[in-house]
Amino acid sequence: MILKNMKNPKHIHRIFLMLLLLVFTFTSSLVHAQDTSEPDFTVVQETFLSPLIIPEEGDSNLYIDTFEDTSFSSPGIPLAQEITMTALSTDNLYQGTDYDSFFEHTVFVGDSLSVGFQNYCTQHSDSIASKSTYFLARQSGSAKAAISSNALTTFSNIMPEYNGKVQLIEDSISQMPDIEKVFICYGMNDLVSSTPEQFVKDLKSLIQKVLNKNPQVTIYVLSIPCIMKDVQTGGLSNSSIQAANALLSSTCTENQWGFVNIAEYLMNQENAIYENYSSDGYVHENNAAYREWIKVLRNYAYEMCNG
């Protein structure tokens, strides 16, 4: 019957349309199957410390938002008084070591920037760290991954280790002896795929998990350091960092958490990191930058103890 109809041009046209319809239906089913696949993390760029990461769609526990740069000029974003949005110098900051004990019984939590700070503290005599100062830092880490239900499976390769194994951050802190303070520096990887609002929401969730498990600790949040001028990866840019830092500052004020604004001491008049503080011309920092971290943290301890 089909062969007979092939001699008729009208029938040939109908058969061709039917074949197109079948191909379209089959292709659509494949696309849908890909959309529900298991997410993973994709390396954006290799650096001497760590790569940045972009989580793919598919994990209902990870918030992947479409980045729109116009959101960062929204008048709805609060500017806390502590955020100056101005480049500052550490020249006049208090630099005595009398209050370094402020950082005893403390843990620093974060991503590759905190890994770099940990390396600096273990290798330099001007460190504020003591024998009771801990670090829970891992390359490519993020608040988004830390609160995911897949934190210890899919994202175990970017979760920090303690006692020789990967654990939830709140569980690791609960095993540390006499921890009193938690300093958190996340955001660089989060902002690649999240808006500032979503990142702050994720960080608040992580902090609440830490406090639920460790109600005795005091929370301090470090501002997200700025990056090189004209650099952007996904939603990560100096404008999104500034917006996120403003939200972090006001959130810390509302929740009575400490906020340490290191970023404003590393950035130039264009709100980008000074080139002499960059280790890779991208987002990571060198020893000169971490010396500034030490100065800002020392001054913060002085103010907290004499406020």
Short mmCIF file of C-alpha atoms in Angstrom, two decimals:
data_model
loop_
_atom_site.label_atom_id
_atom_site.label_comp_id
_atom_site.label_asym_id
_atom_site.label_seq_id
_atom_site.Cartn_x
_atom_site.Cartn_y
_atom_site.Cartn_z
CA MET A 1 0.00 0.00 0.00
CA ILE A 2 2.80 2.39 0.96
CA LEU A 3 4.75 1.60 -2.22
CA LYS A 4 1.63 2.20 -4.27
CA ASN A 5 1.05 5.56 -2.64
CA MET A 6 4.68 6.61 -3.20
CA LYS A 7 3.74 7.17 -6.85
CA ASN A 8 1.34 9.91 -5.79
CA PRO A 9 3.07 13.27 -4.90
CA LYS A 10 0.37 14.10 -2.35
CA HIS A 11 1.02 10.86 -0.49
CA ILE A 12 4.78 11.45 -0.56
CA HIS A 13 4.22 14.85 1.07
CA ARG A 14 2.03 13.33 3.82
CA ILE A 15 4.58 10.60 4.59
CA PHE A 16 7.36 13.21 4.85
CA LEU A 17 5.35 15.25 7.37
CA MET A 18 4.67 12.14 9.45
CA LEU A 19 8.41 11.35 9.56
CA LEU A 20 9.20 14.91 10.72
CA LEU A 21 6.63 14.62 13.49
CA LEU A 22 8.17 11.34 14.71
CA VAL A 23 11.70 12.84 14.74
CA PHE A 24 10.51 15.93 16.69
CA THR A 25 8.74 13.79 19.31
CA PHE A 26 11.79 11.55 19.82
CA THR A 27 14.16 14.54 20.11
CA SER A 28 11.95 16.27 22.70
CA SER A 29 11.96 13.19 24.90
CA LEU A 30 15.77 13.15 24.85
CA VAL A 31 16.01 16.82 25.90
CA HIS A 32 13.64 16.21 28.78
CA ALA A 33 15.74 13.27 29.92
CA GLN A 34 18.87 15.42 29.95
CA ASP A 35 17.17 18.10 32.05
CA THR A 36 16.56 15.62 34.87
CA SER A 37 20.08 14.19 34.95
CA GLU A 38 22.31 14.20 38.05
CA PRO A 39 24.09 17.58 38.49
CA ASP A 40 27.81 17.98 38.84
CA PHE A 41 30.37 20.78 39.14
CA THR A 42 32.17 22.05 36.07
CA VAL A 43 35.59 23.68 36.26
CA VAL A 44 35.62 27.22 34.90
CA GLN A 45 39.31 27.95 35.12
CA GLU A 46 42.34 26.25 36.63
CA THR A 47 44.34 28.44 39.03
CA PHE A 48 47.26 27.90 41.35
CA LEU A 49 44.91 27.52 44.31
CA SER A 50 41.62 26.22 42.99
CA PRO A 51 39.06 26.44 40.21
CA LEU A 52 35.81 28.32 40.39
CA ILE A 53 32.77 26.13 39.89
CA ILE A 54 29.39 26.34 38.20
CA PRO A 55 26.82 23.83 39.45
CA GLU A 56 24.55 22.60 36.67
CA GLU A 57 20.77 22.44 36.77
CA GLY A 58 18.98 19.45 38.18
CA ASP A 59 19.52 19.42 41.97
CA SER A 60 16.39 20.69 43.69
CA ASN A 61 18.49 21.47 46.75
CA LEU A 62 20.73 23.89 44.86
CA TYR A 63 19.38 27.25 43.80
CA ILE A 64 20.52 28.11 40.29
CA ASP A 65 19.27 31.57 39.41
CA THR A 66 19.55 33.46 36.14
CA PHE A 67 22.00 36.30 36.61
CA GLU A 68 20.83 39.74 35.59
CA ASP A 69 23.30 42.56 36.16
CA THR A 70 20.46 45.09 36.44
CA SER A 71 19.44 43.54 39.76
CA PHE A 72 22.51 45.01 41.41
CA SER A 73 21.40 48.58 40.79
CA SER A 74 18.05 47.95 42.42
CA PRO A 75 17.08 50.55 45.06
CA GLY A 76 15.73 47.69 47.18
CA ILE A 77 19.24 46.52 48.14
CA PRO A 78 20.06 47.97 51.58
CA LEU A 79 23.40 49.67 52.14
CA ALA A 80 24.54 49.04 55.71
CA GLN A 81 26.53 51.80 57.37
CA GLU A 82 29.58 49.54 57.67
CA ILE A 83 29.88 49.29 53.88
CA THR A 84 31.76 52.32 52.59
CA MET A 85 32.10 51.21 48.94
CA THR A 86 35.36 53.19 49.14
CA ALA A 87 38.97 52.04 48.90
CA LEU A 88 40.61 52.34 52.32
CA SER A 89 44.17 52.04 53.61
CA THR A 90 45.37 49.88 56.49
CA ASP A 91 48.06 52.43 57.42
CA ASN A 92 46.14 53.78 60.41
CA LEU A 93 44.75 50.49 61.70
CA TYR A 94 45.80 49.17 65.10
CA GLN A 95 48.59 46.66 64.59
CA GLY A 96 49.61 45.57 68.08
CA THR A 97 49.57 41.86 68.89
CA ASP A 98 48.01 42.38 72.34
CA TYR A 99 44.61 41.11 71.19
CA ASP A 100 45.66 38.15 69.06
CA SER A 101 44.14 35.94 71.75
CA PHE A 102 40.79 36.99 70.22
CA PHE A 103 41.48 34.36 67.54
CA GLU A 104 42.05 31.50 69.94
CA HIS A 105 39.34 28.80 70.03
CA THR A 106 38.32 29.95 66.57
CA VAL A 107 37.64 28.28 63.22
CA PHE A 108 37.84 29.90 59.79
CA VAL A 109 35.39 28.40 57.27
CA GLY A 110 35.58 29.05 53.54
CA ASP A 111 36.72 28.34 50.02
CA SER A 112 40.08 28.60 48.24
CA LEU A 113 40.59 32.16 49.51
CA SER A 114 40.48 30.77 53.04
CA VAL A 115 42.82 27.97 51.96
CA GLY A 116 45.25 30.67 50.90
CA PHE A 117 44.84 32.44 54.25
CA GLN A 118 45.46 29.17 56.05
CA ASN A 119 48.65 28.64 54.05
CA TYR A 120 49.78 32.16 54.89
CA CYS A 121 49.13 31.72 58.60
CA THR A 122 51.11 28.46 58.76
CA GLN A 123 54.10 29.95 56.93
CA HIS A 124 54.49 33.48 58.33
CA SER A 125 55.47 34.81 61.74
CA ASP A 126 52.93 37.66 61.70
CA SER A 127 50.05 35.16 61.81
CA ILE A 128 47.12 35.70 64.15
CA ALA A 129 46.54 31.96 64.37
CA SER A 130 47.36 29.93 67.48
CA LYS A 131 47.29 26.24 68.35
CA SER A 132 43.54 26.56 68.96
CA THR A 133 42.82 28.25 65.63
CA TYR A 134 41.30 25.84 63.10
CA PHE A 135 40.55 26.01 59.40
CA LEU A 136 37.65 24.31 57.58
CA ALA A 137 38.48 25.40 54.05
CA ARG A 138 38.37 23.59 50.72
CA GLN A 139 39.08 24.61 47.17
CA SER A 140 35.91 25.50 45.22
CA GLY A 141 33.75 25.37 48.36
CA SER A 142 30.47 27.25 48.63
CA ALA A 143 27.57 27.82 51.01
CA LYS A 144 25.30 26.38 48.32
CA ALA A 145 27.12 23.04 48.37
CA ALA A 146 27.46 23.00 52.18
CA ILE A 147 23.69 23.09 52.74
CA SER A 148 22.84 20.65 49.95
CA SER A 149 21.40 17.24 50.80
CA ASN A 150 24.15 15.95 48.49
CA ALA A 151 26.95 17.71 50.40
CA LEU A 152 28.66 14.45 51.39
CA THR A 153 28.08 12.63 48.10
CA THR A 154 27.93 14.67 44.90
CA PHE A 155 29.85 17.57 46.44
CA SER A 156 32.21 15.69 48.74
CA ASN A 157 35.18 16.79 46.63
CA ILE A 158 34.63 20.44 47.61
CA MET A 159 33.55 19.97 51.23
CA PRO A 160 36.22 20.52 53.94
CA GLU A 161 37.70 17.63 55.91
CA TYR A 162 38.17 17.27 59.65
CA ASN A 163 39.60 14.33 61.59
CA GLY A 164 40.57 12.76 58.28
CA LYS A 165 37.13 12.67 56.69
CA VAL A 166 34.66 14.84 54.83
CA GLN A 167 31.88 15.98 57.13
CA LEU A 168 29.14 18.58 57.28
CA ILE A 169 30.60 21.87 58.48
CA GLU A 170 28.36 21.99 61.56
CA ASP A 171 29.41 18.46 62.51
CA SER A 172 33.13 19.21 62.12
CA ILE A 173 32.83 22.30 64.34
CA SER A 174 31.01 20.29 67.01
CA GLN A 175 34.05 17.98 67.26
CA MET A 176 36.57 20.80 67.75
CA PRO A 177 37.55 21.41 71.37
CA ASP A 178 36.32 24.64 73.00
CA ILE A 179 35.36 26.49 69.80
CA GLU A 180 33.97 29.94 70.62
CA LYS A 181 34.05 31.85 67.32
CA VAL A 182 33.33 30.96 63.68
CA PHE A 183 34.61 33.20 60.88
CA ILE A 184 32.97 32.45 57.51
CA CYS A 185 34.18 33.60 54.08
CA TYR A 186 32.04 32.19 51.27
CA GLY A 187 30.52 33.79 48.20
CA MET A 188 33.08 33.76 45.42
CA ASN A 189 31.87 30.44 43.99
CA ASP A 190 28.24 31.01 45.01
CA LEU A 191 27.92 34.20 42.97
CA VAL A 192 28.89 32.40 39.76
CA SER A 193 25.40 30.91 39.64
CA SER A 194 23.37 32.74 42.32
CA THR A 195 22.18 36.29 42.79
CA PRO A 196 23.46 38.14 45.89
CA GLU A 197 20.04 37.64 47.49
CA GLN A 198 20.11 33.88 46.97
CA PHE A 199 23.70 33.60 48.19
CA VAL A 200 22.89 35.45 51.42
CA LYS A 201 19.85 33.20 51.89
CA ASP A 202 22.06 30.11 51.50
CA LEU A 203 24.69 31.49 53.87
CA LYS A 204 22.03 32.23 56.49
CA SER A 205 20.84 28.62 56.20
CA LEU A 206 24.40 27.38 56.72
CA ILE A 207 24.92 29.64 59.72
CA GLN A 208 21.67 28.43 61.25
CA LYS A 209 22.82 24.82 60.86
CA VAL A 210 26.08 25.72 62.61
CA LEU A 211 24.26 27.47 65.47
CA ASN A 212 21.73 24.67 65.89
CA LYS A 213 24.57 22.19 66.37
CA ASN A 214 26.90 24.62 68.20
CA PRO A 215 24.81 27.19 70.08
CA GLN A 216 27.81 28.38 72.10
CA VAL A 217 29.65 29.96 69.15
CA THR A 218 29.62 33.56 67.94
CA ILE A 219 29.38 34.09 64.18
CA TYR A 220 31.59 36.48 62.20
CA VAL A 221 31.25 36.93 58.44
CA LEU A 222 34.11 38.13 56.24
CA SER A 223 33.20 40.24 53.22
CA ILE A 224 33.73 38.71 49.79
CA PRO A 225 37.01 40.03 48.36
CA CYS A 226 36.83 41.94 45.10
CA ILE A 227 38.35 40.55 41.91
CA MET A 228 40.33 41.93 38.97
CA LYS A 229 38.84 44.71 36.88
CA ASP A 230 36.57 43.65 33.99
CA VAL A 231 36.63 40.00 35.07
CA GLN A 232 33.30 38.19 35.11
CA THR A 233 32.36 34.51 35.30
CA GLY A 234 28.63 33.84 35.18
CA GLY A 235 27.13 36.13 37.81
CA LEU A 236 30.45 36.79 39.53
CA SER A 237 31.63 40.37 39.05
CA ASN A 238 32.74 43.26 41.21
CA SER A 239 29.24 44.75 41.04
CA SER A 240 27.63 41.52 42.30
CA ILE A 241 30.30 41.25 45.02
CA GLN A 242 29.55 44.78 46.22
CA ALA A 243 25.82 44.07 46.26
CA ALA A 244 26.35 40.82 48.18
CA ASN A 245 28.63 42.52 50.71
CA ALA A 246 26.02 45.20 51.35
CA LEU A 247 23.43 42.49 51.99
CA LEU A 248 25.86 40.56 54.20
CA SER A 249 26.55 43.62 56.31
CA SER A 250 22.89 44.41 56.92
CA THR A 251 22.09 40.72 57.54
CA CYS A 252 24.85 40.51 60.14
CA THR A 253 23.51 43.63 61.85
CA GLU A 254 19.98 42.17 61.93
CA ASN A 255 21.17 38.87 63.39
CA GLN A 256 23.85 40.30 65.72
CA TRP A 257 26.65 38.55 63.88
CA GLY A 258 30.02 40.20 63.40
CA PHE A 259 30.96 41.56 59.98
CA VAL A 260 34.59 42.13 58.96
CA ASN A 261 34.93 44.17 55.77
CA ILE A 262 38.31 43.11 54.40
CA ALA A 263 37.31 43.84 50.79
CA GLU A 264 37.44 47.62 51.11
CA TYR A 265 41.12 47.45 52.08
CA LEU A 266 42.07 45.44 48.99
CA MET A 267 40.21 47.36 46.30
CA ASN A 268 41.07 50.42 44.23
CA GLN A 269 38.85 53.35 43.29
CA GLU A 270 37.16 51.21 40.64
CA ASN A 271 36.07 48.63 43.25
CA ALA A 272 38.47 46.05 41.80
CA ILE A 273 41.36 44.35 43.59
CA TYR A 274 44.74 46.04 43.25
CA GLU A 275 46.86 44.16 40.73
CA ASN A 276 49.68 43.73 43.26
CA TYR A 277 47.30 41.73 45.50
CA SER A 278 46.29 39.27 42.76
CA SER A 279 48.06 35.93 42.34
CA ASP A 280 46.49 34.96 39.03
CA GLY A 281 45.05 38.09 37.38
CA TYR A 282 41.64 36.69 38.17
CA VAL A 283 40.16 36.08 41.65
CA HIS A 284 42.86 34.60 43.89
CA GLU A 285 45.19 36.52 46.18
CA ASN A 286 48.87 36.51 47.09
CA ASN A 287 50.82 36.96 50.34
CA ALA A 288 50.68 40.75 50.08
CA ALA A 289 46.87 40.54 50.18
CA TYR A 290 46.88 38.15 53.14
CA ARG A 291 49.12 40.56 55.06
CA GLU A 292 46.25 43.03 54.66
CA TRP A 293 43.83 40.38 55.97
CA ILE A 294 45.99 40.10 59.09
CA LYS A 295 46.01 43.87 59.59
CA VAL A 296 42.22 44.19 59.22
CA LEU A 297 41.52 41.25 61.53
CA ARG A 298 43.95 42.53 64.16
CA ASN A 299 42.28 45.92 64.13
CA TYR A 300 38.86 44.27 64.34
CA ALA A 301 39.95 42.32 67.43
CA TYR A 302 41.22 45.54 69.00
CA GLU A 303 37.89 47.30 68.37
CA MET A 304 35.87 44.35 69.68
CA CYS A 305 37.91 44.23 72.88
CA ASN A 306 37.80 47.97 73.43
CA GLY A 307 34.37 48.85 72.10
#
